[in-house]
Coordinates of N, CA and C and ligand atoms in Angstrom, one line a residue:
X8 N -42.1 38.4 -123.0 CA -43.5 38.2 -122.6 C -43.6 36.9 -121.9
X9 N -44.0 37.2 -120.8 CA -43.8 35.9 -119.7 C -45.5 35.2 -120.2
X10 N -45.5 34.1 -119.4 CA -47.0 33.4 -119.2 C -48.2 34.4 -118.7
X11 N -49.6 34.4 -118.9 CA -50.7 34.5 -118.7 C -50.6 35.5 -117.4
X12 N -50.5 33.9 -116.5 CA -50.5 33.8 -115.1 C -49.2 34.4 -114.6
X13 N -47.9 34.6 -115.5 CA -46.5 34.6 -114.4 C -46.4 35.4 -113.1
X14 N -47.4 36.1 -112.9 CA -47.0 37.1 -111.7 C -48.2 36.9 -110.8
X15 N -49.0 35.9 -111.1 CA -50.1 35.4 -109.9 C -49.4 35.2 -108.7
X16 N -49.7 35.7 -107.6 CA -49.2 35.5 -106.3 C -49.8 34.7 -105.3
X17 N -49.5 33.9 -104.9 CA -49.4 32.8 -104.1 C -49.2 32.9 -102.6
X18 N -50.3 32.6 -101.7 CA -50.3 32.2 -100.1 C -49.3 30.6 -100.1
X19 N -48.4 31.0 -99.4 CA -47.9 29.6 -99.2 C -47.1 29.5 -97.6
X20 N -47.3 28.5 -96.9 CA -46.6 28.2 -95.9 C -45.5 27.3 -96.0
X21 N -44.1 27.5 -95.6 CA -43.2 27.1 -95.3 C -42.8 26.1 -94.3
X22 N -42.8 25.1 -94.1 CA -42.0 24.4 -92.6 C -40.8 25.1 -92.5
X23 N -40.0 24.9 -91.6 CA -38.6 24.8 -90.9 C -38.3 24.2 -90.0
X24 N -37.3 23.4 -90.2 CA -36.8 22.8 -88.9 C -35.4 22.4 -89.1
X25 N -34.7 22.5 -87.7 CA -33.3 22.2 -87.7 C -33.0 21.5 -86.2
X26 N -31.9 20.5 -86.3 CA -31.5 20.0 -85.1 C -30.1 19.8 -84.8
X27 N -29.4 20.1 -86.0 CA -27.9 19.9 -85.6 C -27.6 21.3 -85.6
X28 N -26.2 21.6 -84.5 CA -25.2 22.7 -84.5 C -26.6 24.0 -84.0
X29 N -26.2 25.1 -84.1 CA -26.7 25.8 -83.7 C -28.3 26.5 -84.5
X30 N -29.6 25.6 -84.6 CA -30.7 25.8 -84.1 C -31.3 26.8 -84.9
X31 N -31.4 27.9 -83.8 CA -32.0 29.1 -84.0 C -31.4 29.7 -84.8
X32 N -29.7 30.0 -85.3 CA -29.2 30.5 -86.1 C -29.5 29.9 -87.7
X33 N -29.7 28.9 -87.6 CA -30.3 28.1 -88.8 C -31.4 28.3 -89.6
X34 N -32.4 28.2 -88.4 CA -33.7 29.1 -88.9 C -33.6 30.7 -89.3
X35 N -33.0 31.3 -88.6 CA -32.7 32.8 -89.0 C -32.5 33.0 -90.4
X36 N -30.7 32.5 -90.4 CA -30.4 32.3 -91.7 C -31.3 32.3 -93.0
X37 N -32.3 30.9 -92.9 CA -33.0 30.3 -93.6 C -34.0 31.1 -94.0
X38 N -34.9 31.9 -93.0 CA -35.7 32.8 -93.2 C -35.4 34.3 -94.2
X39 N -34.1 34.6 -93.7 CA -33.6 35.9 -94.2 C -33.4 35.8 -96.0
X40 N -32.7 34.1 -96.3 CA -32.4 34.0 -97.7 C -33.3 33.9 -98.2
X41 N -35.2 33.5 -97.6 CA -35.8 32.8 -98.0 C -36.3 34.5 -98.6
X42 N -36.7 35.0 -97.5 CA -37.1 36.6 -97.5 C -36.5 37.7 -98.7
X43 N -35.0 37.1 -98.9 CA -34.2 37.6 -100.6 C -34.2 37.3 -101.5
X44 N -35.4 35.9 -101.7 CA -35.7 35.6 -102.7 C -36.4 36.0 -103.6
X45 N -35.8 36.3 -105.0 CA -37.0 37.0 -105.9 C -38.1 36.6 -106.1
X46 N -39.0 37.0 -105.9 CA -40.6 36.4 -106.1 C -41.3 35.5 -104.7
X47 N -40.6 36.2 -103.9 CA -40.6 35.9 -102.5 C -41.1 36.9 -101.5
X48 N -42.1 37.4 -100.8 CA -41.7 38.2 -99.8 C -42.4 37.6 -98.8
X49 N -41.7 37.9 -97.6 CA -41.8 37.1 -96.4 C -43.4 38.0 -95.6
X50 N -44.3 36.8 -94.9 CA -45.5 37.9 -94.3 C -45.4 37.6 -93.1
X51 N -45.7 36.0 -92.6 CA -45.8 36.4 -90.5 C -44.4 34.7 -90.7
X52 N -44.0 35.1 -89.3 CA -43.2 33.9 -89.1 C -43.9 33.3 -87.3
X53 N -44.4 31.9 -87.5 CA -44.5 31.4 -86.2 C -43.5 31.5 -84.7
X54 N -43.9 31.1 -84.2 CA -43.4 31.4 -82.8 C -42.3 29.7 -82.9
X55 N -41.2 29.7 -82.8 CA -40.6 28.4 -82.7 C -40.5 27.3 -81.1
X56 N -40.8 26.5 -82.2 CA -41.6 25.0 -81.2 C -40.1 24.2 -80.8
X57 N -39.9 23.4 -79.8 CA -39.0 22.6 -79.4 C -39.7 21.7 -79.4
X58 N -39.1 20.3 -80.8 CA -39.8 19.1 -80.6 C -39.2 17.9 -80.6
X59 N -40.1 16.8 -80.3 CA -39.3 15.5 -80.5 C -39.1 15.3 -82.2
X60 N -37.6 14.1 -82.0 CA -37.9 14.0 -83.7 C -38.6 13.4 -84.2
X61 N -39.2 12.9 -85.5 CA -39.5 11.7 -86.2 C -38.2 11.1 -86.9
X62 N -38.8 9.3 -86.8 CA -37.5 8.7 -87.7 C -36.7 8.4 -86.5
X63 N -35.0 8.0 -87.3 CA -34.1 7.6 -86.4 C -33.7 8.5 -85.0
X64 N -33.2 7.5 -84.3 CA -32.7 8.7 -82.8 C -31.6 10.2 -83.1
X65 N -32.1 10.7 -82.7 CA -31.3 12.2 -83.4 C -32.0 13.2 -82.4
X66 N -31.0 14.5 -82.4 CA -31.7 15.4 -81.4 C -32.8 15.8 -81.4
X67 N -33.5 17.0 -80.2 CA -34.7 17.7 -80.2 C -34.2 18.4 -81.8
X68 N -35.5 18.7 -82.5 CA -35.5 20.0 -83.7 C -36.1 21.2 -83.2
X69 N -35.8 22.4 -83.6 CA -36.6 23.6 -83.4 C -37.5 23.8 -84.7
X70 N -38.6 24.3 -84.4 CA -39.4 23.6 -85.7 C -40.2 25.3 -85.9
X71 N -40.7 25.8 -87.0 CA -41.7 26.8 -87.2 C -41.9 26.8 -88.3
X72 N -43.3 27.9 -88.7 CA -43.9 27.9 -89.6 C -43.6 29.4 -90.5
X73 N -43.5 29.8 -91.7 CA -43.5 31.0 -92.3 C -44.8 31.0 -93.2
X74 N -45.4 32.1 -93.5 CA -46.0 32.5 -94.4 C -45.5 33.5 -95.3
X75 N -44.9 33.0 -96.7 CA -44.8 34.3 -98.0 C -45.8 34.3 -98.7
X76 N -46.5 34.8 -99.8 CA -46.4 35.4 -100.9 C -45.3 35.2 -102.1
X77 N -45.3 34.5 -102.7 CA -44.9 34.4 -103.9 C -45.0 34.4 -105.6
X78 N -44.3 34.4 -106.4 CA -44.6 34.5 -107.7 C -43.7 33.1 -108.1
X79 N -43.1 32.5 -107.7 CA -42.6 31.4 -108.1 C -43.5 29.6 -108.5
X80 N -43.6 29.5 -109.2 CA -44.4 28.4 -109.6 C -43.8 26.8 -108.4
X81 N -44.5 26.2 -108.2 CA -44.0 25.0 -107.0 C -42.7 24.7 -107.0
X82 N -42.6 23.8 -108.4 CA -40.9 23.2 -108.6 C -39.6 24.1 -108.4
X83 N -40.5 25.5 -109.0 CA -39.3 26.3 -108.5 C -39.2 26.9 -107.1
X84 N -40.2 27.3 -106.4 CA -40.0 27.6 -104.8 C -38.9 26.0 -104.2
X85 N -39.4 25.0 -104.8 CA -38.8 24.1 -104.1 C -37.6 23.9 -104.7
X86 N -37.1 24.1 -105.6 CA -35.7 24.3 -106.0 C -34.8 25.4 -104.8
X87 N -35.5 26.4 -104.8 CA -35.3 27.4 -104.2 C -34.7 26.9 -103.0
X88 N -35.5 26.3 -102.2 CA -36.0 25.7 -100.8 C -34.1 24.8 -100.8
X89 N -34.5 24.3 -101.6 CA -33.5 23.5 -101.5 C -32.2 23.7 -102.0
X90 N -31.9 25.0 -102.4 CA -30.3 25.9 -102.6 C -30.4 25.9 -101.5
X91 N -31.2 26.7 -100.6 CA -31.3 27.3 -99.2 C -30.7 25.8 -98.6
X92 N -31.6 25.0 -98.4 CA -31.0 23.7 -97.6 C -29.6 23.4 -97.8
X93 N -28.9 23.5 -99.1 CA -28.0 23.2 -99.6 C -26.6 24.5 -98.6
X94 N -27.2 25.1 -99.2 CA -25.8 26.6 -98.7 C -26.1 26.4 -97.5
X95 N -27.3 25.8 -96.4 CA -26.9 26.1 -95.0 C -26.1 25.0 -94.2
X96 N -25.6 24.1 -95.2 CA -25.2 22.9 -95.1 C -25.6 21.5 -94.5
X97 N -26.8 21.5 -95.3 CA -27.3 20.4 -94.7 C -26.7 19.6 -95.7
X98 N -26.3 18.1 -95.1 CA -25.5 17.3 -96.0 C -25.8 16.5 -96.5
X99 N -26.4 15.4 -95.9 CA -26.9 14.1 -96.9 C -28.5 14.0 -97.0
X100 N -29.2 14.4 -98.3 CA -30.8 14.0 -98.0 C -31.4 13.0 -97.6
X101 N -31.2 12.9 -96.3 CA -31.7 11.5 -95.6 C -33.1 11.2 -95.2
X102 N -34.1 10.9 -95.5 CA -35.6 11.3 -95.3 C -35.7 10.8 -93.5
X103 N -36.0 11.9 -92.8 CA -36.1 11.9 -91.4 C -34.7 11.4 -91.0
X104 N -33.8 11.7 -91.6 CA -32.3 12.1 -90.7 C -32.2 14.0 -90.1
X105 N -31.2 13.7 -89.6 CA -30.8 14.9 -89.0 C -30.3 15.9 -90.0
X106 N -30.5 17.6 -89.5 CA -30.2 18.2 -90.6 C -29.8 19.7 -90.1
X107 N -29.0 20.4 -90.7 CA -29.5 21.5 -90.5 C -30.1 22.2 -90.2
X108 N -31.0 22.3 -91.5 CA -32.2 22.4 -92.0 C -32.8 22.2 -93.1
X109 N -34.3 22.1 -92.6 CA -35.3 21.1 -93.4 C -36.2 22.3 -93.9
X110 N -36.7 22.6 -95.2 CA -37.9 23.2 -95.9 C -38.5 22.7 -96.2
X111 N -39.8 22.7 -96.0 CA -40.7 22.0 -96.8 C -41.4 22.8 -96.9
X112 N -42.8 22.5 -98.3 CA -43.9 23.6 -98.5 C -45.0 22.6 -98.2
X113 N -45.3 23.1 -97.0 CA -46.6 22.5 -96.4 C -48.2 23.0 -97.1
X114 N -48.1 23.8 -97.7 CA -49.5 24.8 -98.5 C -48.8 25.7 -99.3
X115 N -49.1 25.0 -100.6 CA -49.4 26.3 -101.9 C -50.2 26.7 -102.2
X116 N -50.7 27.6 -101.6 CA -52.1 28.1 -101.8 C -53.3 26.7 -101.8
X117 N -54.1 26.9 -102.7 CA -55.0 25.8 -101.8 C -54.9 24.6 -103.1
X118 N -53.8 24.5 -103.8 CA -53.0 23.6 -104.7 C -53.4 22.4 -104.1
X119 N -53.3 20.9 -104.7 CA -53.1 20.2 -104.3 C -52.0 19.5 -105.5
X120 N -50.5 18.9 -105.1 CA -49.9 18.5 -105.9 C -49.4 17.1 -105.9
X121 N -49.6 16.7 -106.7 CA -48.6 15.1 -107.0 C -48.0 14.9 -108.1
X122 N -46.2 15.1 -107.5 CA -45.2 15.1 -108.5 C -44.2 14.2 -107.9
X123 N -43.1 13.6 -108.6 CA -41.9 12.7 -107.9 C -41.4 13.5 -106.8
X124 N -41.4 14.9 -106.9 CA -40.7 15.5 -106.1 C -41.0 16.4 -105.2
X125 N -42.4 16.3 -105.3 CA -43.3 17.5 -104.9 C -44.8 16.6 -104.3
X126 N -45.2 16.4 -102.5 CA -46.6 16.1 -102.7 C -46.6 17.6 -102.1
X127 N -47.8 18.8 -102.3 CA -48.5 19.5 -101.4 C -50.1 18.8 -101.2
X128 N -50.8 19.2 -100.4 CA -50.3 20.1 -99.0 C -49.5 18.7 -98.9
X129 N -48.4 19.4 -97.7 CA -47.5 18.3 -97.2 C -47.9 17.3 -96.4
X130 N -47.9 15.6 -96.4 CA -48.3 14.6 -96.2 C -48.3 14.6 -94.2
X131 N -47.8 15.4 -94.1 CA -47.5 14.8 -92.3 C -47.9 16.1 -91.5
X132 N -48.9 16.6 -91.9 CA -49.4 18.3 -91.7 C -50.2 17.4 -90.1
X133 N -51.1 16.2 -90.9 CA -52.2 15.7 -89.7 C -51.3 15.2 -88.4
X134 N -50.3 14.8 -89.2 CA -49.3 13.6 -87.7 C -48.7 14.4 -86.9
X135 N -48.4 15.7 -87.5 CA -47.9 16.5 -86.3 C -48.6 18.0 -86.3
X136 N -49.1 17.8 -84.5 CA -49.5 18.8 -84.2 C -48.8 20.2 -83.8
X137 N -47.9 20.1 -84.1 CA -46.7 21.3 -83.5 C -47.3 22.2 -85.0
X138 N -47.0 21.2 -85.8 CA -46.6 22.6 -87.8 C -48.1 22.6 -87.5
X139 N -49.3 22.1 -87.0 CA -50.8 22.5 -86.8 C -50.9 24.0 -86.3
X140 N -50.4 24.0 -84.9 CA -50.3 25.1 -84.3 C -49.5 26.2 -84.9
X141 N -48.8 25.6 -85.2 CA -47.5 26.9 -86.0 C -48.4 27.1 -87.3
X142 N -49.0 26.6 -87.8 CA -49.8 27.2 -89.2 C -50.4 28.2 -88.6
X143 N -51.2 28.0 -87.6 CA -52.3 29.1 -87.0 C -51.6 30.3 -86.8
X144 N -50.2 30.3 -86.0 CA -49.7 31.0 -85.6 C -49.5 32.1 -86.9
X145 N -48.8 31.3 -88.0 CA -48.5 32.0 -89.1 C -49.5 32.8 -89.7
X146 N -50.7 32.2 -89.6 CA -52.2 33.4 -90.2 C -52.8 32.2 -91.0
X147 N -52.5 30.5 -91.3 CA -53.4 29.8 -91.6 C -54.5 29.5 -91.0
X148 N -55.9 29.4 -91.4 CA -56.9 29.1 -90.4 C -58.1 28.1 -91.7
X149 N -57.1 27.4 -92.4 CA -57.8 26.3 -93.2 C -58.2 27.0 -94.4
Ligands
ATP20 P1 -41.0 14.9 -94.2 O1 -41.7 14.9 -95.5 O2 -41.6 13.8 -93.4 O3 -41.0 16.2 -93.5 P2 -38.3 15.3 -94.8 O4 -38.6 16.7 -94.8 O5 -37.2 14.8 -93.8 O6 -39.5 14.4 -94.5 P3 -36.5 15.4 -97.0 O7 -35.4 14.5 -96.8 O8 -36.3 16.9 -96.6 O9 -37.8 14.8 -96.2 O10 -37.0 15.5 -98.5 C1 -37.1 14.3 -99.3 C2 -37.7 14.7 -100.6 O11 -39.1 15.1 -100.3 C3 -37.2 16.0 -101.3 O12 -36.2 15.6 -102.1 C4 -38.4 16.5 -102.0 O13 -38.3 16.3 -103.4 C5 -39.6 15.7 -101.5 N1 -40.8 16.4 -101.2 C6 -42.0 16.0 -101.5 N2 -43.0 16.8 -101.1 C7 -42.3 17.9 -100.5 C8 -42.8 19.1 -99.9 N3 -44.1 19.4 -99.8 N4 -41.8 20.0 -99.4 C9 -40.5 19.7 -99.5 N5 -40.0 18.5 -100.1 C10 -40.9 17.6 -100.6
MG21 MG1 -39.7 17.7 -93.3
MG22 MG1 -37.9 18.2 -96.2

């Protein structure tokens, strides 16, 4: 007998972005695992953005937005998020270093969270207008 709530489903937006090695295969990848995740199902994926970085000097990133549907509670989508980072080999968690790739959960539904390990909505939604446009793209419209 699970919790109350266990199977409430959740609007959530995803970042992605990658700048080392090959890019677009990264994102693919990333999407497809993200899309096999139990309690996960994938709904629109943005159109991918070529941006500058933030942080130290390091390559352009390709950057986009996903929208799922989930049943996974925060800490665990972000656990999740972060096998995914893990198996695609992204190596050292360097905050604004270079990476394979990067997940973040920019919107849990209309959550707002503060945890050590967890702010939603995600803090740099306003500073960059690329994941702005790419939300819209995905089917956010506030
Ligand atoms: P930015 O937040 O500016 O996009 P980043 O994505 O480069 O920076 P990371 O190195 O990927 O930062 O992550 C550092 C830590 O941020 C992670 O270990 C994670 O616990 C934490 N974190 C806080 N809020 C979020 C969020 N909304 N999505 C993903 N990770 C988050
Ligand atoms: Mg990030
Ligand atoms: Mg991140």
């Amino acid at each position: 007998m699970g919790e109350i709530n266990s199977s409430k489903k959740t609007l959530c937006y995803i970042g992605l972005g990658s700048n080392v090695g090959n890019r677009y295969e990264h994102i693919l990848q990333a999407l497809e695992l993200l899309q096999d995740t139990d309690g996960v199902k994938m709904l629109r994926v943005s159109a991918l953005e070529e941006t500058k970085p933030v942080g130290p000097p390091q390559p352009d990133y390709l950057n986009g937005v996903a929208a799922i549907e989930t049943t996974l509670a925060p800490l665990d989508l972000l656990d999740r998020l972060q096998a995914i980072e893990k198996q695609l080999g992204r190596e050292h968690i360097e905050k604004w270093g270079p990476r394979t790739i990067d997940l973040d959960i920019l919107y849990y539904g209309d959550e707002t969270i503060t945890h050590p390990r967890l702010t939603v909505p995600h803090p740099e939604i306003a500073q960059r207008e690329f994941v702005q446009r790419e939300l819209k793209q995905a089917g956010y419209h506030g």
